[in-house]
PDB file of C-alpha atoms in Angstrom:
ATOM      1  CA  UNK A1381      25.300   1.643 151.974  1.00  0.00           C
ATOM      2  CA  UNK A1382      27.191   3.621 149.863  1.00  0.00           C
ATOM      3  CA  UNK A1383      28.763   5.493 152.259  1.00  0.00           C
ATOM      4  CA  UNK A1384      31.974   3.598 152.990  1.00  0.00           C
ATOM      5  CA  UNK A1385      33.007   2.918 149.611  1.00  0.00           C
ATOM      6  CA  UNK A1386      32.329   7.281 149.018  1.00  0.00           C
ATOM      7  CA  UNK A1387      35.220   7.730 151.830  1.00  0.00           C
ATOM      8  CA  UNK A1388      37.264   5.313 150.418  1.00  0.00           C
ATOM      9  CA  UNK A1389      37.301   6.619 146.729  1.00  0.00           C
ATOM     10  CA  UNK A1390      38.062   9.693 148.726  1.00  0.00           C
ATOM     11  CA  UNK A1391      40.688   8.674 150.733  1.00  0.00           C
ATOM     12  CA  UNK A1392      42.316   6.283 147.774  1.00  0.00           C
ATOM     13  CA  UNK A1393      41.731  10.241 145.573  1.00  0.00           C
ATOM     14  CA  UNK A1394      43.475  11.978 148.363  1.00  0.00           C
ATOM     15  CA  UNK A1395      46.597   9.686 148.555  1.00  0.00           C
ATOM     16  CA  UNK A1396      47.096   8.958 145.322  1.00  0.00           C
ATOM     17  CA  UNK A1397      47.186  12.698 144.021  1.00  0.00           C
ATOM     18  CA  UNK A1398      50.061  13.558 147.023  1.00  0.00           C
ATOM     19  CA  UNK A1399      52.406  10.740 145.162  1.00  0.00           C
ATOM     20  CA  UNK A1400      52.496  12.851 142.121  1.00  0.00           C
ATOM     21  CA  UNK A1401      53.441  15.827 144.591  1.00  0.00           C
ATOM     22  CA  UNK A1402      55.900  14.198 146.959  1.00  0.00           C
ATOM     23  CA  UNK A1403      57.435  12.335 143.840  1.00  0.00           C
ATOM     24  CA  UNK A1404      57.858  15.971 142.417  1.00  0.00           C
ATOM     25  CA  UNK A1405      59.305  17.125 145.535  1.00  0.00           C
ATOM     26  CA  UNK A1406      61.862  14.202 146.050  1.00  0.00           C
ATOM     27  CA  UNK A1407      62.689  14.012 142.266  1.00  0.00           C
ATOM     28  CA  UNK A1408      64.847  17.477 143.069  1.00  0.00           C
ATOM     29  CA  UNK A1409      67.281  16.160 145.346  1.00  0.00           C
ATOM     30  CA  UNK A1410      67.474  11.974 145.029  1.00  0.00           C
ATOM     31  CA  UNK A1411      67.454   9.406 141.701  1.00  0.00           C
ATOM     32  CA  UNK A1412      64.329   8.967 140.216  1.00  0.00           C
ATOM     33  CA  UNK A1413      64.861   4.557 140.314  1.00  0.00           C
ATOM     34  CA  UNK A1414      65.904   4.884 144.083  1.00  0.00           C
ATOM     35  CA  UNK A1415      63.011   6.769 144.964  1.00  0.00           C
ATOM     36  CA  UNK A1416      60.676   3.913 143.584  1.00  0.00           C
ATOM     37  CA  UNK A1417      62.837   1.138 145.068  1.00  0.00           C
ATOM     38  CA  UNK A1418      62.680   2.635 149.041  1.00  0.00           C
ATOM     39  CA  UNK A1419      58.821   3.553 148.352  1.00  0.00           C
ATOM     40  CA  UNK A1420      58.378  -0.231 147.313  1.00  0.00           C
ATOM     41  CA  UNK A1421      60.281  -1.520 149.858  1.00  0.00           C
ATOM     42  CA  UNK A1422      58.267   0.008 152.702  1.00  0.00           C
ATOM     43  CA  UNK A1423      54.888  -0.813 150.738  1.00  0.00           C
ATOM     44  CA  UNK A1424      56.352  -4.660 150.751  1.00  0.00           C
ATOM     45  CA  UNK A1425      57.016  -4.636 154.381  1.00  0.00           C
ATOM     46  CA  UNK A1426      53.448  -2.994 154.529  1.00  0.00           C
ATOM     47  CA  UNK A1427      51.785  -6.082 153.293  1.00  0.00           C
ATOM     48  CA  UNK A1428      53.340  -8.912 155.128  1.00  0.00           C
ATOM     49  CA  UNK A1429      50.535  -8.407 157.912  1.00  0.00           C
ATOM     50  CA  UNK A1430      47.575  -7.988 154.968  1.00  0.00           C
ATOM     51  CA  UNK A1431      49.177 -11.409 153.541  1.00  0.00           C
ATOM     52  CA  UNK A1432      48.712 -13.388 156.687  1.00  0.00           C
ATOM     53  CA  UNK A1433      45.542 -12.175 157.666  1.00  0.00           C
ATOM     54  CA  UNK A1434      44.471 -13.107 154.177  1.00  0.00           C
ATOM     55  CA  UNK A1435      46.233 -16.486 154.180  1.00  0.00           C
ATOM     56  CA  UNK A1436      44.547 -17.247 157.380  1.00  0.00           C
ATOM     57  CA  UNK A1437      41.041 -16.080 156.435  1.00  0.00           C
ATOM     58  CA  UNK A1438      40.736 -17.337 152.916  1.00  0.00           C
ATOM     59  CA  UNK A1439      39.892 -21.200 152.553  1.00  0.00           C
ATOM     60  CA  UNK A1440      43.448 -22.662 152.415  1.00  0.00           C
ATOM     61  CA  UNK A1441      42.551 -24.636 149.949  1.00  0.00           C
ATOM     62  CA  UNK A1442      41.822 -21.482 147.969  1.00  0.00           C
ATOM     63  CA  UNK A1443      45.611 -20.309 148.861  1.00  0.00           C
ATOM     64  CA  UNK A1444      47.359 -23.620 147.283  1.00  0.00           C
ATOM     65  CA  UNK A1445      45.240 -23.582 144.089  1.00  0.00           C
ATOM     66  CA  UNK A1446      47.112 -20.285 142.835  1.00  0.00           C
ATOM     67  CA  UNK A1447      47.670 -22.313 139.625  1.00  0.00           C
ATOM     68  CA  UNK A1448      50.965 -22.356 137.652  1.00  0.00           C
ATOM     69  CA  UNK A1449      49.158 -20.689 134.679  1.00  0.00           C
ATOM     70  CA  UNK A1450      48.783 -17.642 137.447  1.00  0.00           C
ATOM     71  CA  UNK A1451      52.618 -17.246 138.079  1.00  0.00           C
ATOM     72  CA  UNK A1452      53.389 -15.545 134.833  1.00  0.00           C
ATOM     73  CA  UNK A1453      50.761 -13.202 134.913  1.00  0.00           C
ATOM     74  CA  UNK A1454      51.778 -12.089 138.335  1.00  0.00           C
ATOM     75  CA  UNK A1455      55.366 -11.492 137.222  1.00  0.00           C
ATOM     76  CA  UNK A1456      53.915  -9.541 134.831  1.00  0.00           C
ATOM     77  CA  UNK A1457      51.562  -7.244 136.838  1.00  0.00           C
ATOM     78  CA  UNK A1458      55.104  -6.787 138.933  1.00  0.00           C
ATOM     79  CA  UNK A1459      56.728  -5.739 135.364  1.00  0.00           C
ATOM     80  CA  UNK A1460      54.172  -3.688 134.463  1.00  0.00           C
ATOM     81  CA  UNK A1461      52.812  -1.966 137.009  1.00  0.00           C
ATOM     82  CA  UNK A1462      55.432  -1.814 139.853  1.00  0.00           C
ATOM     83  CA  UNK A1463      58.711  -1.546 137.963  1.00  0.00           C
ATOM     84  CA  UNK A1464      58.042  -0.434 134.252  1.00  0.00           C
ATOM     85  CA  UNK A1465      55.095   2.123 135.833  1.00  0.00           C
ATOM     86  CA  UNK A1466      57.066   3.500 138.854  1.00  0.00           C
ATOM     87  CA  UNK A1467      60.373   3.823 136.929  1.00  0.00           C
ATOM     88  CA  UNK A1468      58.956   5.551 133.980  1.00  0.00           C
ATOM     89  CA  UNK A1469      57.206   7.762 136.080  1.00  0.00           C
ATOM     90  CA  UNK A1470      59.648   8.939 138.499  1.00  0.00           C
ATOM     91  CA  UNK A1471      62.515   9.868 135.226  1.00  0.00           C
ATOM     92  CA  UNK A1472      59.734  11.515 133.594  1.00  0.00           C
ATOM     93  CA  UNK A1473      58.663  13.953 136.749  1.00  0.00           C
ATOM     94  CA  UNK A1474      61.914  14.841 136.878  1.00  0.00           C
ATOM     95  CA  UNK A1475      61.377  17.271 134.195  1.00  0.00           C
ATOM     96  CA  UNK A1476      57.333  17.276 133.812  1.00  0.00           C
ATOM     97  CA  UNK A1477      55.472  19.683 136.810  1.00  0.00           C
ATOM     98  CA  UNK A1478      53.289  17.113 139.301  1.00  0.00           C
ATOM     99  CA  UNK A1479      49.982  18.473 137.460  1.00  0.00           C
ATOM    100  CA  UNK A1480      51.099  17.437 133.909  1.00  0.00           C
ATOM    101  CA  UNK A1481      52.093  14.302 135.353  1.00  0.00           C
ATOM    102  CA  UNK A1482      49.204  13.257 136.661  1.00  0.00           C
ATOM    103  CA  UNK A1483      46.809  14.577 134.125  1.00  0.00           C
ATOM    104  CA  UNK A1484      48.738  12.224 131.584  1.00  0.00           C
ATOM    105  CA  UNK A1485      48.391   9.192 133.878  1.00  0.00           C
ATOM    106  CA  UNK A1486      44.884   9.523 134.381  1.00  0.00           C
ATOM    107  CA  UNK A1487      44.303   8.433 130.827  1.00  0.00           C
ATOM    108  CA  UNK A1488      45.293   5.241 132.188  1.00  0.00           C
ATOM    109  CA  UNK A1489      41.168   3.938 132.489  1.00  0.00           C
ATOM    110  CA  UNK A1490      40.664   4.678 128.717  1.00  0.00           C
ATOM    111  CA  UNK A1491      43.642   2.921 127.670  1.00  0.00           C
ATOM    112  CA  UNK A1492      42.652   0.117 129.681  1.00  0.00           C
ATOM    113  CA  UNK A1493      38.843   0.225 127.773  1.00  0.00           C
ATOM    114  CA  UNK A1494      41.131   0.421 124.304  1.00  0.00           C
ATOM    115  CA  UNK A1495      43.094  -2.420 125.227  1.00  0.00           C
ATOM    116  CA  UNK A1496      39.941  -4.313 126.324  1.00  0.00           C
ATOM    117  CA  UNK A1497      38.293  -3.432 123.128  1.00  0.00           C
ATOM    118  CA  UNK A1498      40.936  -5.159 121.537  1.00  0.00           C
ATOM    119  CA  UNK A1499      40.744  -8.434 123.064  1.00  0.00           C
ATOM    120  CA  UNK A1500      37.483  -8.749 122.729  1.00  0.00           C
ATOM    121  CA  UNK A1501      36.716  -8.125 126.455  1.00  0.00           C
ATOM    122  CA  UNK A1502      34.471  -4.780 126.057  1.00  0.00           C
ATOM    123  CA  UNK A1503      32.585  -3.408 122.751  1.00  0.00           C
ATOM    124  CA  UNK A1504      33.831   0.057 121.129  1.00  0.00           C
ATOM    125  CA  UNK A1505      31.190   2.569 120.803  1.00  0.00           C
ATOM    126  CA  UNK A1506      31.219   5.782 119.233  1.00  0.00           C
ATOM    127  CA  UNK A1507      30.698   7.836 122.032  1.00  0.00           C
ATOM    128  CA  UNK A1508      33.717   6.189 123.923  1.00  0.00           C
ATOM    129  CA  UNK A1509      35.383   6.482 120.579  1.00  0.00           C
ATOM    130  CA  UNK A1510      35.152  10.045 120.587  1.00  0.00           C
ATOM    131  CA  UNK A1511      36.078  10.281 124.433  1.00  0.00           C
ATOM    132  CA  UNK A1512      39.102   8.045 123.847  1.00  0.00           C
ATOM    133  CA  UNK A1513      40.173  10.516 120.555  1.00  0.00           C
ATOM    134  CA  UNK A1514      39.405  13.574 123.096  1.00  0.00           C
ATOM    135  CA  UNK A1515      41.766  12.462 125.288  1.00  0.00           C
ATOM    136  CA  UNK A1516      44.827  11.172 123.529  1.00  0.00           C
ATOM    137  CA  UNK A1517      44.523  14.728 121.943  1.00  0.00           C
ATOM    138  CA  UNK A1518      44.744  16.337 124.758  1.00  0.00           C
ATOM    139  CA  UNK A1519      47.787  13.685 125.976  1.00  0.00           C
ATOM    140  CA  UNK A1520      49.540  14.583 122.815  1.00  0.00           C
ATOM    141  CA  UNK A1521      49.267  18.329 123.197  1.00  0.00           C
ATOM    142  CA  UNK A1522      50.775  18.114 126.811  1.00  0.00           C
ATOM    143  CA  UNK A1523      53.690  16.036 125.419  1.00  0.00           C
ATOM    144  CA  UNK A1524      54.271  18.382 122.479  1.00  0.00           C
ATOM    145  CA  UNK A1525      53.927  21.654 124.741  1.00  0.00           C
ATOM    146  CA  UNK A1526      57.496  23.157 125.669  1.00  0.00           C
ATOM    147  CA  UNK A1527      59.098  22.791 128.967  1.00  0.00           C
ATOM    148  CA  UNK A1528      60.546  25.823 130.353  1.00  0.00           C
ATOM    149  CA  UNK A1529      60.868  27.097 126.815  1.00  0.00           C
ATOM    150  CA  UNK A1530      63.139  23.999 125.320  1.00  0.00           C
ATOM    151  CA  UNK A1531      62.186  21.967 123.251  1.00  0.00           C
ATOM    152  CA  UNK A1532      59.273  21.332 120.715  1.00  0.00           C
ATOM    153  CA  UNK A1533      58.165  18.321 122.501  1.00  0.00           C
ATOM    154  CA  UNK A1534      58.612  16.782 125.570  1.00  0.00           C
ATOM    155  CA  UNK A1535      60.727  13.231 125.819  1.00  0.00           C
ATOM    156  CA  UNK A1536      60.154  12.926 129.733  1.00  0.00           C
ATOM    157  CA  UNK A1537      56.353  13.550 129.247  1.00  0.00           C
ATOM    158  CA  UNK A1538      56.305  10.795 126.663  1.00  0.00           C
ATOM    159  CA  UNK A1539      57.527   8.702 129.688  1.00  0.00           C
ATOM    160  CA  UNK A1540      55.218   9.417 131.338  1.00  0.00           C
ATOM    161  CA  UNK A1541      52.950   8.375 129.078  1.00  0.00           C
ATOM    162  CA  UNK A1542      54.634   5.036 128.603  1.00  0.00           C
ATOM    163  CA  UNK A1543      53.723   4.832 132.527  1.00  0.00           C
ATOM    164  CA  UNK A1544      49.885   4.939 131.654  1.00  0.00           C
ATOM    165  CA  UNK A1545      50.316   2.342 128.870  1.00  0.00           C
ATOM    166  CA  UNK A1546      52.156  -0.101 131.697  1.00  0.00           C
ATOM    167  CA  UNK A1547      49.553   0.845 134.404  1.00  0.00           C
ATOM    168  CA  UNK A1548      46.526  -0.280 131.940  1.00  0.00           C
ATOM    169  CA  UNK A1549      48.432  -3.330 131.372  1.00  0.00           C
ATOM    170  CA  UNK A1550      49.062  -3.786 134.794  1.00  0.00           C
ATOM    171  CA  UNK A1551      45.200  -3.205 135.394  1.00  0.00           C
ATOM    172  CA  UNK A1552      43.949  -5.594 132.513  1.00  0.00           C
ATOM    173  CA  UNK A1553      46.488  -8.354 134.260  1.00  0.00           C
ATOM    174  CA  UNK A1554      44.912  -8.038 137.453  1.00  0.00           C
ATOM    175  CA  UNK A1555      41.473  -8.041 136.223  1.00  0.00           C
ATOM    176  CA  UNK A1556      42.583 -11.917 134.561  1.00  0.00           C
ATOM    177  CA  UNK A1557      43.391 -12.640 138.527  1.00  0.00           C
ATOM    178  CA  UNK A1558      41.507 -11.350 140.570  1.00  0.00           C
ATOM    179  CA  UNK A1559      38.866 -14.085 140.386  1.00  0.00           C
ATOM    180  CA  UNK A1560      41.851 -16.656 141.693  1.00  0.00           C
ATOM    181  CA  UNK A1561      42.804 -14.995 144.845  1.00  0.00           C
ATOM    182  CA  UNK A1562      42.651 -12.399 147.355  1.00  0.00           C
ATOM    183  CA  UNK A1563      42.674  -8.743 146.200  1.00  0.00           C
ATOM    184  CA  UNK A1564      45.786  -8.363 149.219  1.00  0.00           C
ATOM    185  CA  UNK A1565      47.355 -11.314 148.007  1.00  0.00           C
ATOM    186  CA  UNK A1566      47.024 -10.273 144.609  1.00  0.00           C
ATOM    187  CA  UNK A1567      48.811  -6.800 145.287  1.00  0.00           C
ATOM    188  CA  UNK A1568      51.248  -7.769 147.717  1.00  0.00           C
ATOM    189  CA  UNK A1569      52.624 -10.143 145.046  1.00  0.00           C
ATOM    190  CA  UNK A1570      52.933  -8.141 142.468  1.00  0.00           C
ATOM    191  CA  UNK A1571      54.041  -5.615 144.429  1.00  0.00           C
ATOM    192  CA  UNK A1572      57.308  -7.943 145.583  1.00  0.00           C
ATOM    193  CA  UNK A1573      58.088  -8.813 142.747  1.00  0.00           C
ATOM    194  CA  UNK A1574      58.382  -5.302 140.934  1.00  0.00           C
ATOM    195  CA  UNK A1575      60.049  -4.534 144.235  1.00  0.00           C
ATOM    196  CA  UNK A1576      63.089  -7.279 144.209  1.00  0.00           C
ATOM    197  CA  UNK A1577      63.664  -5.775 140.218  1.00  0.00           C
ATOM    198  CA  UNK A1578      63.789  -2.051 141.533  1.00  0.00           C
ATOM    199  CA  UNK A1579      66.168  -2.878 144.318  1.00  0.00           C
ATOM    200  CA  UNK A1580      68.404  -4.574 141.631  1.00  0.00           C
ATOM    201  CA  UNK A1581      68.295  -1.864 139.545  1.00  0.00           C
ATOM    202  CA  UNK A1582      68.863   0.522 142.067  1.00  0.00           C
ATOM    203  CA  UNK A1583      71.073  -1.757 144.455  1.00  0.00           C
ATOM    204  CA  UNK A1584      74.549   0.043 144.585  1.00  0.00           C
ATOM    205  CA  UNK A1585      72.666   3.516 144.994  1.00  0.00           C
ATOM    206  CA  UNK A1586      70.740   2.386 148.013  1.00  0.00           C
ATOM    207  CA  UNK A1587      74.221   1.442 149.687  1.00  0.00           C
ATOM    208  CA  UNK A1588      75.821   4.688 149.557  1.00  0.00           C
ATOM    209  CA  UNK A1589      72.331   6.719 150.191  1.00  0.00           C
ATOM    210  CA  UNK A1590      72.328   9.524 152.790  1.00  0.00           C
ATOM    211  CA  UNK A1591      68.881  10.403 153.343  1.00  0.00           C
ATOM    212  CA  UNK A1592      68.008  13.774 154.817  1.00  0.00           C
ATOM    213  CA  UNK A1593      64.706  13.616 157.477  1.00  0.00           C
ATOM    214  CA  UNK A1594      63.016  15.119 154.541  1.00  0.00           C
ATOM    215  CA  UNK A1595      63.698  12.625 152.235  1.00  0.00           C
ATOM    216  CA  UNK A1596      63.037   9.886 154.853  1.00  0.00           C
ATOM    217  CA  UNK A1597      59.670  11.151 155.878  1.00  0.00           C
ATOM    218  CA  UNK A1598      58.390  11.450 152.449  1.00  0.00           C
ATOM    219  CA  UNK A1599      59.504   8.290 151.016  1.00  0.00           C
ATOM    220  CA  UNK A1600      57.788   6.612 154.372  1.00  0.00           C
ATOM    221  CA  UNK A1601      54.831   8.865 153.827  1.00  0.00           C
ATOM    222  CA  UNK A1602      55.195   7.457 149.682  1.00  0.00           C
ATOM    223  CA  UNK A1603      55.282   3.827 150.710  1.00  0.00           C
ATOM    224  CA  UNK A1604      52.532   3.212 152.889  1.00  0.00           C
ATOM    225  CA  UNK A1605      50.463   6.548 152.003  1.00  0.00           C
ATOM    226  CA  UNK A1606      49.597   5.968 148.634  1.00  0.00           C
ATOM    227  CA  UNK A1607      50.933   2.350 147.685  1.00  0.00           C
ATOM    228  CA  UNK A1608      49.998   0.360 150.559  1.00  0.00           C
ATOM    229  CA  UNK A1609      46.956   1.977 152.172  1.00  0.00           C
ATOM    230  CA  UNK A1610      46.330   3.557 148.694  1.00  0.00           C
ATOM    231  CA  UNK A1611      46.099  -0.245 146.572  1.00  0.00           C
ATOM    232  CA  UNK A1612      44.351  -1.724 149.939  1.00  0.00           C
ATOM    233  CA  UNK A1613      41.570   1.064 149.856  1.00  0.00           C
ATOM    234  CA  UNK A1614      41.253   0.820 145.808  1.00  0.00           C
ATOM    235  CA  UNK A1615      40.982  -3.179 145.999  1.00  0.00           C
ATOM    236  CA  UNK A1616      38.129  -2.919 148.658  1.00  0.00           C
ATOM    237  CA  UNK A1617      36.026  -0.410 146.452  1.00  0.00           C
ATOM    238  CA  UNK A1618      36.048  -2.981 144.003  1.00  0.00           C
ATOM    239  CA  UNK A1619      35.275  -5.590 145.872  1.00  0.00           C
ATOM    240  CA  UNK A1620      31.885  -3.478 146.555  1.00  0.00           C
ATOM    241  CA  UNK A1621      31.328  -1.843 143.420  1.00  0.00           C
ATOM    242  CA  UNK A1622      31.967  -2.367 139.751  1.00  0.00           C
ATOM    243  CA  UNK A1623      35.411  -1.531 138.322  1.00  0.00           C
ATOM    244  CA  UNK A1624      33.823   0.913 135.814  1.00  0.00           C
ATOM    245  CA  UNK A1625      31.535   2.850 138.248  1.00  0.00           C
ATOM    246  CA  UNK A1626      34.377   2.773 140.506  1.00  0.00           C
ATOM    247  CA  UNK A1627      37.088   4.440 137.962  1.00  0.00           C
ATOM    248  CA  UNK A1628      34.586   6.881 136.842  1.00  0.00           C
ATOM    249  CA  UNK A1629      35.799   8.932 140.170  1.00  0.00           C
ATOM    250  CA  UNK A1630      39.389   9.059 139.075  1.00  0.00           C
ATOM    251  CA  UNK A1631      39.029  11.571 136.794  1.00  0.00           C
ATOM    252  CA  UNK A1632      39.070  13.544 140.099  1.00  0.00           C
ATOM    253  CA  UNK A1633      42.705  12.675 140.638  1.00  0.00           C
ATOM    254  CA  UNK A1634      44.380  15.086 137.719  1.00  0.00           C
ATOM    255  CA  UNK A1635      41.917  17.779 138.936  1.00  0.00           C
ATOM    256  CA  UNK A1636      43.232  17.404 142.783  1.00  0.00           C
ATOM    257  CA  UNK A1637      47.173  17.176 141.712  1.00  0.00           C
ATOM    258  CA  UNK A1638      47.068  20.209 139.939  1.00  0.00           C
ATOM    259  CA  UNK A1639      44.862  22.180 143.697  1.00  0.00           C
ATOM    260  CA  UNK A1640      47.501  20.186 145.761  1.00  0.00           C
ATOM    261  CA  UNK A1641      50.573  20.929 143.403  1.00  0.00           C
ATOM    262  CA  UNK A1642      49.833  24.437 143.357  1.00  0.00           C
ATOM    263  CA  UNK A1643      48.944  25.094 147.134  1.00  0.00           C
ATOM    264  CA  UNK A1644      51.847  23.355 148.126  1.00  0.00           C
ATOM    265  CA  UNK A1645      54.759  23.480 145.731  1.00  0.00           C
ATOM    266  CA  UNK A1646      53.685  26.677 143.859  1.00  0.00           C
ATOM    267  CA  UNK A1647      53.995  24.445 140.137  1.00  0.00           C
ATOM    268  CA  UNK A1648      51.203  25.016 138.086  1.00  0.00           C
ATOM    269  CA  UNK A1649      52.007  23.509 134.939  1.00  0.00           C
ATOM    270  CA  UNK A1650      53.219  25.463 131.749  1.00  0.00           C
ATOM    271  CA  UNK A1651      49.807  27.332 129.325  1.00  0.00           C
ATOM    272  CA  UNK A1652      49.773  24.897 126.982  1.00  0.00           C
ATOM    273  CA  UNK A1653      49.983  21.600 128.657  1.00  0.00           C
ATOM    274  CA  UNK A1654      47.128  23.486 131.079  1.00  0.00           C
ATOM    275  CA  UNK A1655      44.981  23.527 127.559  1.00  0.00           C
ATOM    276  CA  UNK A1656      46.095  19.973 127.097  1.00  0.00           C
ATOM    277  CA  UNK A1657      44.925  19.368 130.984  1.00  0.00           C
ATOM    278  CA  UNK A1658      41.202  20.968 130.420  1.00  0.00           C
ATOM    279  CA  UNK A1659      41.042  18.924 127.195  1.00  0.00           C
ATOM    280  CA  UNK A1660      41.916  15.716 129.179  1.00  0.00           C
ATOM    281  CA  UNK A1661      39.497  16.379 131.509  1.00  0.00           C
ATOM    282  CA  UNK A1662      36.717  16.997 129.151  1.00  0.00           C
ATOM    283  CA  UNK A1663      37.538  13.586 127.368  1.00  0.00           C
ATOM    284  CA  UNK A1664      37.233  11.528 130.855  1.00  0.00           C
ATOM    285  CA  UNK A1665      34.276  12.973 132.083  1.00  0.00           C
ATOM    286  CA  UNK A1666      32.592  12.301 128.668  1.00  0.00           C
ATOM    287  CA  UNK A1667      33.885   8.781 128.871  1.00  0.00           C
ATOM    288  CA  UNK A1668      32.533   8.023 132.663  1.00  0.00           C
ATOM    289  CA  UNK A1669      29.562   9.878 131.961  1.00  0.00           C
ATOM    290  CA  UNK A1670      28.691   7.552 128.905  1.00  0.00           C
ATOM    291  CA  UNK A1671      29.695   4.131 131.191  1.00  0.00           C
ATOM    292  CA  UNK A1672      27.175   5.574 133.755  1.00  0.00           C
ATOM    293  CA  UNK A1673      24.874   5.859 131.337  1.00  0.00           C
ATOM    294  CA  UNK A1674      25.030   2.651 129.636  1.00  0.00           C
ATOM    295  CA  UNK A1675      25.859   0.602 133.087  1.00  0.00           C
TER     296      UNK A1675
END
């Protein structure tokens, strides 16, 4: 039934929209790099228990035969989509609104098509052509539009950007795995190894870190919120459905933020990156509406 993986997509929706908010709200007060290092950090101790249920479930034989070839790739799915991803994000949402943030990172599934397109893995087509060309118009719009009336065009939303480009990295590296091992196992990985680089980066910060209850609850609610019951959630729907049906529902995400940012924090983001936003929008949905069609 299709039920379960419908509440999951919703729940996976739900959580991952309130990152962009609580990242906004913590992003005021605490360094963007420590913020990402304590949210891994609790997401890491978070999957211990997911790794040892997996390790005792899967055929062990299964477990030893992560080949050598898979090492690198998992070092780089940490690279990519735990450190590069999390630290780009958090600098650049220190000076782009939660909305704008998110509606640039949800271009992440039609980068991931334009990278797949160019290693042969998927075919171009004009319609996704014109979706793709939709979109990064729209990107480009909310990166030129002024912040609080500075400057011509925005540096930290370019970040930002950068963060989708490592996230559809990240996602075209786990797609090469995730035939050799457990979606948990997979994750939890990846996830410790972006985690040991953040805590390097961010090591002499954490020592001397005096974290109000605020802070505290939200980086908590951060790590096993959205990263750890978020990722868990998001590998199970694709475990039951495919990836592309499955991502055509996260065009919902950008369209949530910006509810959720503006209920809760007031931020709505500035006219012309909210142009930018519609015309974002408008390129995804023609994009998922053209892989249901052709799926």
């Amino acid at each position: 039934s299709m039920l379960v993986p419908a509440a999951l997509i919703t729940l996976t929706i739900f959580l991952w929209r309130s990152a962009f908010v609580a990242i906004g709200a913590l992003v005021e007060t605490m360094p963007p790099v420590t913020i990402a290092a304590i949210r891994f950090l609790v997401a890491s101790i978070c999957f211990i228990p997911v790794v040892l249920y997996e390790w005792r479930s899967t055929a062990l034989s299964k477990m030893r035969g992560i080949e050598m070839a898979a090492w690198p790739l998992l070092a780089g799915a940490g690279i990519t989509g735990i450190f590069g991803y999390n630290i780009l994000l958090n600098i650049g949402q220190t000076h782009v609104d939660p909305a704008s943030a998110s509606l640039i990172v949800n271009i992440v599934p039609v980068l991931t098509f334009l990278f797949c397109c160019a290693l042969g893995w998927e075919r171009f087509t004009a319609h996704k052509m014109l979706a793709l060309c939709i979109c990064l118009g729209g990107v480009s719009i909310v990166i030129v539009s002024p912040l609080d009336g500075g400057t011509n065009w925005s540096f930290w939303a370019v970040l930002i950007f950068g963060a989708a480009i490592c996230q559809a990295l990240y996602f075209l590296i786990v797609r090469r795995l995730v035939d050799q091992m457990a979606p948990g196992m997979l994750t939890a990985l990846s996830t410790w190894i972006g985690t040991v680089m953040l805590l390097a980066l961010a090591g002499s910060e954490i020592m001397h870190l005096d974290l109000t209850v605020r802070e505290a609850t939200l980086l908590l609610y951060l790590g096993v919120g959205p990263t750890a019951i978020g990722f868990l959630s998001w590998s199970h729907v694709l475990r039951t459905m495919p990836a592309s049906t499955a991502s055509s529902f996260l065009f919902l995400v950008p369209l949530s933020s910006l509810l959720m940012a503006w209920f809760m924090l007031d931020q709505l983001p500035p006219d012309v990156s909210f142009i930018g936003g519609i015309i974002i929008i408008t390129g995804l949905w023609l994009f998922h509406a053209g892989r249901r069609s052709t799926a």
